[in-house]
Amino acid sequence: MKYLILMHVDPTVLENLTEEQQQAIGDGHTQFMATTKENGEFIATQALGDPSRSKVVRSNGDQPEVTDGPFVEAKEFMGGFYLLDVEDEARAIELATLIPDARIPGLALEIRPVVFSDLGDG
Amino acid sequence: MTVPGLDGEGPWRVLAPRTLATLLRTYGRDQFEVCEDAVQDALLEAHVHWTKAPPDDPQGWLTVTARRRYVDRVRSDRRRRDREGRVALLEAPLSHEGVQSDDALLLLQLCCHPALARSAQVALTLRAVAGLSTAQIANAYQLPEATIAQRITRAKRRLAEVGSGFTRPGDVAERLAPVLDVLYVMFTEAHHTTSGAPAHDTDLAGEAIHLARLLREAAPDSTEVAGLLALTLLTEARHPARVGAQGQLVPLDEQDRSRWDRSAVDEGLALLDAVVPGADPGPYLLQACIAGVHAHAPDTDATDWDEIHALYTVLEHTTDGRNPTITLNRIVAASMVRGLEAALCDLDDLEAHHPRLARVDAVRAHLLERAGRTDEAATSYRRAIAATVNVAEQRHLRDRLRALGQGRGHQGDGS
């Protein structure tokens, strides 16, 4: 069963992290990837650029129209994700709590089941 | 899917597990990973050599080659060379009589070791017993090959850690339960991929049936094995009628039963006829009997719902009411026997005990629709769509929701 763990990021929280905290987050993610790869649960992860670099394509009622993003005035944005294949939802939640972001107030992790996927050639 | 059907598979499916079993019997405990790697090496060599010069005795060729590769691997392992290499080289080769029909059962039991997670048990079974390549398994589960490779490597290492021996179990029936469960997971995954687009994956279903047949050969006296084989055959037989022209799911009551695979139906029913009289009814045999009642009926109206309701009630007792999905199915049968309102009450009762049970809303939506309570049905359909993680099922539920709305001039569509 595939789950996507979305990392919700708040830029002001990130700016105020100490050097040690940033190091701990980096190490924690390295450790998390090593663990899930070892278990055969890891599929992919991607980190995303700043939302100020987003472009939005949406219908203007007639044609597709391209504008600068983000979609909404949100304090939090998606900073990246982990795609995992685990036994069940409980395991996905258990793994999400191991991600270092889970220990930083102001950051959050969202867990959603995957209903369709095509991973190309992997 | 690129995996050819069972008939076009060549000899690998049969030869590889037997070779692995022979090596495990020769080299024994804790050698699963090395033995499996040696068999894979030998298969690669066979692919290269057999096109030029096919051997007279493929099994013998493969076994000898795999044993050589095993010795190579043990030799190249500095830590083990002295201790295990000598033993391996001194060991007298086994005669082919050592390869017995219950090898499949032993391999299955090893792969379904309780120390492994279910997903690892399934992956290892597909690789070691069914002889599928890592790429084929990855393809079937829509996962990257690397993920499956890690899973299998980890599973083999775990088996070595727990020191599982390749020994004959004392009580076959007792150790059979997890094996049957793994095969059933494999089969239902094929019919109901939890996280993929296709509602059916022929290869996984075919594998599960293939392994159930092997298991039946190895344990001919087990009525539960016969039950699982019959259940998978009778369910698989419906496949041609189960998916519509646009890939949408067609529920049982709307299926064109003339499109069911008659030979699979006949084989499943014949199995039941042979096994059921006097049998102690286990969960798989009971489920096969239910599928058998459906297979006998020309359509939904002519189905013996009393019998199906009775079978589900027995099944519920047999499993001590621990499986809410069985209760859910019993309620569906009850709606045909005892009426919609009683079934809806049972459904509320079930949901009170299992608040997050999948499919409850889908069943409720169908019952409410049949009862003519359209608005409530629409609400239930929407909740069911949100709860399902299968794209084909979502589409089916959306179609039903749309059909509800159209019947009432789009009034019910609040999306």
Coordinates of C-alpha atoms in Angstrom, one line a residue:
Chain A
M1 CA 0.0 0.0 0.0
K2 CA 1.6 3.2 -1.1
Y3 CA 1.4 6.4 1.0
L4 CA 2.7 9.9 0.3
I5 CA 4.0 11.8 3.3
L6 CA 3.8 15.5 2.5
M7 CA 6.2 17.8 4.3
H8 CA 4.4 21.0 5.2
V9 CA 6.9 23.8 5.7
D10 CA 6.6 27.3 7.2
P11 CA 9.4 29.5 5.9
T12 CA 9.5 31.7 9.0
V13 CA 10.0 28.6 11.1
L14 CA 12.8 27.4 8.9
E15 CA 14.5 30.8 9.0
N16 CA 14.6 30.8 12.8
L17 CA 16.2 27.4 13.2
T18 CA 19.6 27.2 14.9
E19 CA 22.6 25.8 13.1
E20 CA 22.4 22.7 15.3
Q21 CA 18.7 22.2 14.5
Q22 CA 19.3 22.4 10.8
Q23 CA 22.1 19.9 11.1
A24 CA 19.8 17.6 13.2
I25 CA 17.1 17.9 10.5
G26 CA 19.5 17.0 7.8
D27 CA 20.9 14.0 9.7
G28 CA 17.4 12.9 10.6
H29 CA 16.3 12.8 7.0
T30 CA 19.5 10.9 6.0
Q31 CA 18.7 8.4 8.8
F32 CA 15.1 8.2 7.7
M33 CA 16.0 7.4 4.1
A34 CA 18.5 4.8 5.2
T35 CA 16.0 3.0 7.5
T36 CA 13.1 2.9 5.0
K37 CA 15.5 1.8 2.2
E38 CA 16.8 -1.0 4.4
N39 CA 13.2 -2.1 5.0
G40 CA 12.2 -2.0 1.4
E41 CA 9.6 0.7 2.1
F42 CA 11.3 3.6 0.3
I43 CA 10.1 4.5 -3.2
A44 CA 11.1 8.1 -3.8
T45 CA 11.6 11.5 -2.2
Q46 CA 11.7 15.0 -3.7
A47 CA 12.3 18.3 -2.1
L48 CA 10.6 21.3 -3.7
G49 CA 11.8 24.8 -4.5
D50 CA 10.5 27.9 -2.8
P51 CA 6.8 28.7 -3.6
S52 CA 7.9 32.1 -4.9
R53 CA 9.2 30.2 -7.9
S54 CA 5.9 28.5 -8.6
K55 CA 3.9 29.2 -11.7
V56 CA 0.2 28.3 -11.8
V57 CA -1.7 27.1 -14.9
R58 CA -5.4 27.3 -14.7
S59 CA -8.4 27.9 -16.8
N60 CA -9.6 31.5 -17.2
G61 CA -12.9 30.1 -18.2
D62 CA -11.9 29.6 -21.8
Q63 CA -8.1 29.1 -22.2
P64 CA -5.4 27.9 -19.9
E65 CA -3.7 30.9 -18.3
V66 CA -0.3 31.0 -16.7
T67 CA 0.2 33.2 -13.6
D68 CA 2.8 33.4 -10.8
G69 CA 2.0 31.1 -7.8
P70 CA 1.3 30.1 -5.2
F71 CA -2.3 29.1 -5.4
V72 CA -3.4 30.7 -2.1
E73 CA -2.0 33.0 0.5
A74 CA -0.8 30.3 2.8
K75 CA 1.8 30.5 5.4
E76 CA 2.6 26.8 5.0
F77 CA 3.5 25.2 1.7
M78 CA 4.5 21.7 0.5
G79 CA 8.3 21.5 0.9
G80 CA 8.7 18.0 -0.4
F81 CA 7.5 14.5 0.0
Y82 CA 8.3 10.9 0.7
L83 CA 6.7 8.1 -1.3
L84 CA 6.6 4.9 0.6
D85 CA 5.2 1.4 0.2
V86 CA 4.2 0.0 3.6
E87 CA 1.9 -2.6 5.1
D88 CA -0.8 -0.3 6.3
E89 CA -1.7 3.2 7.4
A90 CA -0.5 2.6 10.9
R91 CA 3.0 1.9 9.6
A92 CA 2.9 5.1 7.5
I93 CA 2.0 7.1 10.5
E94 CA 4.7 5.4 12.6
L95 CA 7.3 6.3 9.9
A96 CA 6.1 9.9 9.6
T97 CA 6.7 10.4 13.4
L98 CA 10.4 9.4 12.7
I99 CA 10.8 12.3 10.3
P100 CA 12.7 15.1 12.1
D101 CA 10.1 17.7 11.0
A102 CA 7.7 15.9 13.4
R103 CA 9.6 17.4 16.3
I104 CA 9.8 21.0 15.1
P105 CA 6.8 23.2 16.2
G106 CA 5.3 24.9 13.1
L107 CA 6.1 22.1 10.7
A108 CA 3.8 19.2 9.9
L109 CA 3.5 16.0 8.0
E110 CA 0.5 14.9 6.0
I111 CA -0.1 11.3 5.2
R112 CA -2.3 10.3 2.2
P113 CA -2.9 7.0 0.5
V114 CA -2.0 6.7 -3.2
V115 CA -4.9 5.6 -5.4
F116 CA -3.0 5.4 -8.7
S117 CA 0.6 5.4 -9.6
D118 CA 2.7 4.9 -12.7
L119 CA 6.4 5.0 -11.8
G120 CA 7.6 4.7 -15.4
D121 CA 10.7 2.6 -15.5
G122 CA 11.3 3.2 -11.8
Chain B
M1 CA 2.2 -6.6 -18.2
T2 CA 5.0 -8.3 -20.0
V3 CA 5.0 -11.6 -18.2
P4 CA 3.9 -14.4 -20.5
G5 CA 1.1 -16.8 -19.5
L6 CA 1.7 -20.0 -17.7
D7 CA 1.9 -22.1 -20.8
G8 CA 4.5 -20.0 -22.5
E9 CA 6.6 -19.7 -19.5
G10 CA 9.2 -22.3 -20.3
P11 CA 10.5 -24.7 -17.7
W12 CA 11.8 -22.0 -15.3
R13 CA 8.7 -22.0 -13.0
V14 CA 9.0 -25.6 -12.2
L15 CA 12.8 -26.0 -12.3
A16 CA 13.9 -23.0 -10.3
P17 CA 11.9 -23.8 -7.0
R18 CA 13.0 -27.5 -7.2
T19 CA 16.6 -26.5 -7.6
L20 CA 16.4 -24.1 -4.7
A21 CA 14.7 -26.8 -2.6
T22 CA 17.5 -29.3 -3.5
L23 CA 20.2 -26.8 -2.5
L24 CA 18.5 -25.9 0.7
R25 CA 18.2 -29.6 1.6
T26 CA 21.9 -30.1 0.9
Y27 CA 23.3 -27.1 2.5
G28 CA 20.6 -26.5 5.1
R29 CA 20.1 -23.9 7.7
D30 CA 20.8 -20.2 7.3
Q31 CA 21.8 -20.6 3.7
F32 CA 18.7 -19.3 2.0
E33 CA 20.3 -16.1 0.6
V34 CA 23.4 -17.9 -0.8
C35 CA 21.3 -20.7 -2.2
E36 CA 18.8 -18.4 -3.8
D37 CA 21.6 -16.3 -5.4
A38 CA 23.3 -19.4 -6.7
V39 CA 20.0 -20.5 -8.3
Q40 CA 19.6 -17.1 -9.9
D41 CA 23.2 -17.4 -11.2
A42 CA 22.4 -20.8 -12.6
L43 CA 19.3 -19.5 -14.3
L44 CA 21.2 -16.8 -16.0
E45 CA 23.7 -19.3 -17.3
A46 CA 20.9 -21.5 -18.5
H47 CA 19.5 -18.6 -20.5
V48 CA 22.8 -18.2 -22.3
H49 CA 23.7 -21.9 -22.8
W50 CA 20.4 -23.6 -23.4
T51 CA 19.6 -21.8 -26.6
K52 CA 22.9 -23.2 -28.1
A53 CA 22.8 -26.6 -26.5
P54 CA 19.7 -27.7 -24.7
P55 CA 20.5 -30.2 -22.0
D56 CA 19.0 -33.7 -21.9
D57 CA 18.3 -33.4 -18.2
P58 CA 17.4 -29.7 -17.5
Q59 CA 16.8 -30.3 -13.8
G60 CA 20.1 -32.1 -13.4
W61 CA 21.9 -29.4 -15.4
L62 CA 20.4 -26.6 -13.3
T63 CA 21.1 -28.4 -10.0
V64 CA 24.7 -29.2 -10.8
T65 CA 25.3 -25.6 -12.0
A66 CA 23.6 -24.1 -9.0
R67 CA 25.6 -26.2 -6.7
R68 CA 28.8 -25.1 -8.4
R69 CA 27.7 -21.4 -8.1
Y70 CA 26.9 -22.0 -4.5
V71 CA 30.4 -23.4 -3.9
D72 CA 31.9 -20.4 -5.8
R73 CA 30.0 -18.0 -3.6
V74 CA 31.0 -19.8 -0.4
R75 CA 34.6 -20.0 -1.6
S76 CA 34.7 -16.3 -2.3
D77 CA 33.4 -15.5 1.1
R78 CA 36.6 -15.3 3.1
R79 CA 35.0 -15.6 6.5
R80 CA 33.2 -18.8 5.7
R81 CA 35.6 -20.4 3.3
D82 CA 37.3 -22.7 5.6
R83 CA 34.3 -23.7 7.6
E84 CA 31.5 -24.1 5.1
G85 CA 33.3 -24.5 1.8
R86 CA 34.8 -27.7 2.8
V87 CA 31.5 -29.1 4.0
A88 CA 29.9 -28.0 0.7
L89 CA 32.6 -29.6 -1.4
L90 CA 32.6 -32.8 0.5
E91 CA 28.9 -33.2 0.5
A92 CA 27.8 -36.0 -1.8
P93 CA 25.5 -34.9 -4.6
L94 CA 21.9 -35.8 -4.1
S95 CA 20.0 -38.0 -6.4
H96 CA 17.0 -36.6 -8.2
E97 CA 14.8 -38.7 -6.0
G98 CA 15.5 -36.1 -3.3
V99 CA 13.2 -33.7 -5.2
Q100 CA 9.8 -34.4 -3.8
S101 CA 6.4 -32.9 -4.5
D102 CA 6.2 -31.3 -1.0
D103 CA 9.2 -29.2 -1.8
A104 CA 6.8 -26.5 -2.9
L105 CA 5.1 -26.7 0.5
L106 CA 8.4 -26.5 2.4
L107 CA 9.6 -23.5 0.3
L108 CA 6.3 -21.8 0.8
Q109 CA 6.5 -22.3 4.5
L110 CA 10.0 -20.9 4.7
C111 CA 9.0 -17.9 2.6
C112 CA 6.0 -17.3 4.9
H113 CA 8.0 -17.3 8.0
P114 CA 6.3 -15.3 10.8
A115 CA 9.4 -13.1 11.3
L116 CA 8.8 -11.5 7.9
A117 CA 6.3 -8.7 7.2
R118 CA 3.4 -9.8 5.0
S119 CA 4.7 -7.7 2.0
A120 CA 8.1 -9.4 2.4
Q121 CA 6.5 -12.9 2.6
V122 CA 4.6 -12.2 -0.6
A123 CA 7.7 -10.8 -2.5
L124 CA 9.9 -13.7 -1.4
T125 CA 7.2 -16.3 -2.3
L126 CA 6.8 -14.8 -5.8
R127 CA 10.5 -14.9 -6.3
A128 CA 11.6 -18.2 -4.7
V129 CA 8.5 -20.4 -5.2
A130 CA 6.9 -18.9 -8.3
G131 CA 10.2 -18.2 -9.9
L132 CA 9.3 -14.6 -10.9
S133 CA 12.1 -12.2 -11.5
T134 CA 12.5 -9.0 -9.4
A135 CA 11.4 -7.0 -12.4
Q136 CA 8.3 -9.0 -12.9
I137 CA 7.3 -8.7 -9.2
A138 CA 8.0 -4.9 -9.4
N139 CA 5.9 -4.7 -12.5
A140 CA 3.0 -6.6 -10.9
Y141 CA 3.0 -4.4 -7.8
Q142 CA 3.8 -1.1 -9.7
L143 CA 6.8 -0.6 -7.5
P144 CA 10.4 0.3 -8.6
E145 CA 12.6 -2.7 -9.0
A146 CA 15.0 -1.4 -6.4
T147 CA 12.3 -1.4 -3.8
I148 CA 11.4 -5.0 -4.5
A149 CA 15.1 -6.0 -4.6
Q150 CA 15.7 -4.3 -1.2
R151 CA 12.6 -6.1 0.2
I152 CA 13.8 -9.5 -1.0
T153 CA 17.4 -9.0 0.2
R154 CA 16.2 -7.9 3.6
A155 CA 13.8 -10.8 3.8
K156 CA 16.5 -13.3 3.0
R157 CA 18.8 -11.7 5.5
R158 CA 16.0 -11.8 8.1
L159 CA 15.5 -15.5 7.5
A160 CA 19.2 -16.1 8.0
E161 CA 19.1 -14.1 11.3
V162 CA 16.2 -16.1 12.7
G163 CA 18.0 -19.3 11.7
S164 CA 15.1 -20.9 10.1
G165 CA 15.9 -24.5 9.2
F166 CA 14.7 -26.2 6.1
T167 CA 13.1 -28.9 8.1
R168 CA 9.8 -30.8 7.7
P169 CA 7.1 -29.3 9.9
G170 CA 5.5 -31.6 12.5
D171 CA 2.0 -30.6 11.7
V172 CA 1.4 -29.6 8.1
A173 CA -2.1 -28.2 8.8
E174 CA -0.9 -25.9 11.5
R175 CA 1.9 -24.3 9.4
L176 CA -0.4 -24.1 6.4
A177 CA -2.5 -21.2 7.7
P178 CA 0.0 -18.4 7.0
V179 CA 0.9 -19.9 3.6
L180 CA -2.8 -19.9 2.6
D181 CA -3.1 -16.3 3.8
V182 CA -0.2 -15.1 1.7
L183 CA -1.6 -16.8 -1.4
Y184 CA -5.0 -15.2 -0.7
V185 CA -3.4 -11.7 -0.2
M186 CA -1.6 -12.2 -3.5
F187 CA -4.8 -13.2 -5.2
T188 CA -7.0 -10.4 -3.7
E189 CA -4.3 -7.9 -4.4
A190 CA -4.6 -8.9 -8.1
H191 CA -8.4 -8.4 -8.0
H192 CA -8.5 -5.4 -5.8
T193 CA -5.1 -3.6 -6.1
T194 CA -5.1 -1.4 -3.1
S195 CA -3.0 1.3 -4.6
G196 CA -2.9 0.9 -8.3
A197 CA -5.0 1.6 -11.3
P198 CA -5.9 -1.8 -12.7
A199 CA -8.7 -3.5 -10.8
H200 CA -7.2 -6.8 -11.9
D201 CA -3.7 -8.0 -12.5
T202 CA -3.8 -11.3 -14.4
D203 CA -0.2 -12.2 -13.5
L204 CA -0.6 -12.0 -9.7
A205 CA -3.9 -13.9 -9.9
G206 CA -2.4 -16.5 -12.2
E207 CA 0.6 -16.9 -9.8
A208 CA -1.7 -17.3 -6.8
I209 CA -3.7 -20.0 -8.6
H210 CA -0.5 -21.7 -9.9
L211 CA 0.9 -21.8 -6.3
A212 CA -2.4 -23.0 -4.9
R213 CA -2.2 -25.9 -7.4
L214 CA 1.3 -26.7 -6.3
L215 CA 0.2 -26.6 -2.7
R216 CA -2.7 -28.9 -3.5
E217 CA -0.2 -31.4 -4.9
A218 CA 1.9 -31.1 -1.8
A219 CA -1.0 -31.3 0.7
P220 CA -3.7 -33.2 -1.1
D221 CA -5.6 -34.0 2.2
S222 CA -6.1 -30.4 3.3
T223 CA -9.6 -29.3 2.6
E224 CA -8.6 -25.6 3.2
V225 CA -6.0 -25.9 0.4
A226 CA -8.7 -27.3 -1.8
G227 CA -11.0 -24.5 -0.7
L228 CA -8.5 -21.8 -1.5
L229 CA -7.9 -23.3 -4.9
A230 CA -11.6 -23.5 -5.6
L231 CA -12.2 -20.0 -4.3
T232 CA -9.5 -18.5 -6.6
L233 CA -10.7 -20.5 -9.6
L234 CA -14.3 -19.5 -9.1
T235 CA -13.4 -15.9 -8.5
E236 CA -11.0 -15.7 -11.4
A237 CA -13.6 -17.2 -13.7
R238 CA -15.7 -14.1 -13.3
H239 CA -12.9 -11.8 -14.5
P240 CA -13.9 -11.6 -18.2
A241 CA -17.3 -10.2 -17.1
R242 CA -16.0 -8.1 -14.3
V243 CA -14.4 -5.3 -16.2
G244 CA -16.3 -3.4 -18.8
A245 CA -15.2 -2.1 -22.2
Q246 CA -13.9 1.2 -20.7
G247 CA -12.1 -0.6 -17.8
Q248 CA -14.9 0.1 -15.4
L249 CA -16.0 -2.4 -12.7
V250 CA -19.1 -4.4 -13.4
P251 CA -20.7 -5.6 -10.2
L252 CA -21.8 -9.2 -9.8
D253 CA -25.5 -8.5 -10.3
E254 CA -24.9 -6.8 -13.7
Q255 CA -22.3 -9.2 -15.0
D256 CA -23.0 -11.2 -18.2
R257 CA -22.5 -14.6 -16.8
S258 CA -22.1 -16.2 -20.2
R259 CA -18.8 -14.5 -20.3
W260 CA -17.5 -16.3 -17.2
D261 CA -14.6 -18.7 -17.9
R262 CA -16.6 -22.0 -18.0
S263 CA -13.6 -24.3 -17.6
A264 CA -12.4 -22.5 -14.5
V265 CA -16.0 -22.6 -13.1
D266 CA -16.2 -26.3 -13.8
E267 CA -12.9 -27.1 -12.2
G268 CA -13.8 -25.1 -9.1
L269 CA -17.2 -26.8 -8.7
A270 CA -15.6 -30.2 -9.3
L271 CA -13.1 -29.5 -6.6
L272 CA -15.9 -28.6 -4.2
D273 CA -17.9 -31.7 -5.1
A274 CA -14.9 -33.8 -4.3
V275 CA -14.0 -32.2 -1.1
V276 CA -17.1 -30.8 0.6
P277 CA -19.0 -33.9 1.7
G278 CA -18.0 -34.6 5.3
A279 CA -15.4 -31.8 5.3
D280 CA -14.7 -29.7 8.4
P281 CA -15.7 -26.3 7.1
G282 CA -12.7 -23.9 7.3
P283 CA -12.9 -20.2 6.2
Y284 CA -11.5 -20.7 2.7
L285 CA -13.7 -23.8 1.9
L286 CA -16.8 -21.8 3.1
Q287 CA -15.9 -18.9 0.9
A288 CA -15.4 -21.2 -2.0
C289 CA -18.8 -22.7 -1.3
I290 CA -20.4 -19.2 -1.5
A291 CA -18.6 -18.6 -4.8
G292 CA -20.0 -22.0 -5.9
V293 CA -23.6 -21.0 -5.1
H294 CA -23.1 -17.9 -7.3
A295 CA -21.5 -20.0 -10.0
H296 CA -24.6 -22.3 -10.1
A297 CA -27.1 -19.4 -10.5
P298 CA -28.0 -18.0 -14.0
D299 CA -28.5 -14.5 -12.5
T300 CA -28.9 -12.5 -9.2
D301 CA -32.6 -13.2 -8.9
A302 CA -32.2 -16.9 -9.3
T303 CA -29.4 -17.1 -6.7
D304 CA -30.0 -19.2 -3.6
W305 CA -29.6 -16.2 -1.2
D306 CA -30.8 -18.3 1.7
E307 CA -27.9 -20.7 1.2
I308 CA -25.4 -17.8 0.8
H309 CA -26.8 -16.2 3.9
A310 CA -26.5 -19.4 5.8
L311 CA -22.9 -20.0 4.6
Y312 CA -21.9 -16.5 5.7
T313 CA -23.4 -17.0 9.1
V314 CA -21.4 -20.2 9.5
L315 CA -18.3 -18.4 8.3
E316 CA -18.9 -15.6 10.8
H317 CA -19.1 -18.2 13.6
T318 CA -16.0 -20.1 12.3
T319 CA -13.9 -16.9 12.4
D320 CA -15.5 -15.8 15.8
G321 CA -16.8 -12.6 14.2
R322 CA -13.3 -11.2 14.1
N323 CA -13.5 -10.3 10.5
P324 CA -15.8 -7.4 9.9
T325 CA -15.6 -7.8 6.1
I326 CA -17.3 -11.2 6.5
T327 CA -20.0 -9.6 8.6
L328 CA -20.4 -6.9 5.9
N329 CA -20.9 -9.6 3.2
R330 CA -23.4 -11.5 5.5
I331 CA -25.4 -8.2 5.7
V332 CA -25.5 -7.9 1.9
A333 CA -26.8 -11.5 1.8
A334 CA -29.3 -10.7 4.6
S335 CA -30.6 -7.8 2.5
M336 CA -31.7 -10.3 -0.1
V337 CA -33.3 -12.6 2.5
R338 CA -34.6 -10.5 5.4
G339 CA -35.2 -7.1 3.7
L340 CA -33.4 -3.8 3.3
E341 CA -34.4 -2.2 6.6
A342 CA -33.1 -5.0 8.7
A343 CA -29.9 -5.0 6.7
L344 CA -29.5 -1.3 7.2
C345 CA -29.9 -1.7 11.0
D346 CA -27.3 -4.4 11.0
L347 CA -25.0 -2.1 9.1
D348 CA -25.3 0.7 11.7
D349 CA -24.5 -1.9 14.3
L350 CA -21.4 -3.1 12.5
E351 CA -20.2 0.5 12.0
A352 CA -20.6 1.2 15.7
H353 CA -18.1 -1.5 16.4
H354 CA -15.8 -0.8 13.4
P355 CA -16.0 2.9 12.7
R356 CA -13.3 3.0 10.0
L357 CA -14.3 -0.1 8.0
A358 CA -13.8 0.4 4.3
R359 CA -16.8 -0.4 2.0
V360 CA -19.5 0.2 4.7
D361 CA -20.5 3.4 3.0
A362 CA -20.5 1.7 -0.4
V363 CA -22.8 -1.1 0.8
R364 CA -25.0 1.4 2.6
A365 CA -25.3 3.5 -0.5
H366 CA -26.4 0.5 -2.6
L367 CA -29.0 -0.6 0.1
L368 CA -30.4 3.0 0.4
E369 CA -30.6 3.2 -3.4
R370 CA -32.5 0.0 -3.6
A371 CA -34.8 1.3 -0.8
G372 CA -35.5 4.4 -2.9
R373 CA -33.9 6.7 -0.3
T374 CA -32.1 8.7 -2.9
D375 CA -30.8 11.6 -1.0
E376 CA -29.3 9.5 1.7
A377 CA -27.9 7.2 -0.9
A378 CA -26.1 10.1 -2.6
T379 CA -24.6 11.1 0.8
S380 CA -23.3 7.6 1.3
Y381 CA -21.9 7.4 -2.2
R382 CA -19.9 10.6 -1.6
R383 CA -18.6 9.2 1.6
A384 CA -17.7 5.9 0.0
I385 CA -15.9 7.7 -2.9
A386 CA -13.8 9.6 -0.3
A387 CA -13.0 6.4 1.6
T388 CA -11.9 4.1 -1.3
V389 CA -8.3 4.0 -2.5
N390 CA -9.0 2.1 -5.7
V391 CA -9.4 4.2 -8.8
A392 CA -11.7 1.7 -10.6
E393 CA -13.9 1.4 -7.6
Q394 CA -14.1 5.2 -7.2
R395 CA -15.2 5.4 -10.9
H396 CA -17.8 2.8 -10.3
L397 CA -19.2 4.7 -7.3
R398 CA -19.1 8.0 -9.2
D399 CA -21.1 6.4 -12.0
R400 CA -23.7 5.2 -9.5
L401 CA -23.9 8.6 -7.9
R402 CA -24.3 10.3 -11.3
A403 CA -27.0 7.8 -12.3
L404 CA -28.9 8.6 -9.1
G405 CA -28.7 12.3 -9.9
Q406 CA -29.8 11.9 -13.5
G407 CA -32.8 9.9 -12.4
R408 CA -33.9 12.9 -10.4
G409 CA -32.9 15.7 -12.9
H410 CA -29.5 16.4 -11.4
Q411 CA -31.0 17.5 -8.1
G412 CA -28.8 15.3 -5.9
D413 CA -25.5 16.5 -7.3
G414 CA -24.1 18.8 -4.7
S415 CA -20.5 18.6 -5.8

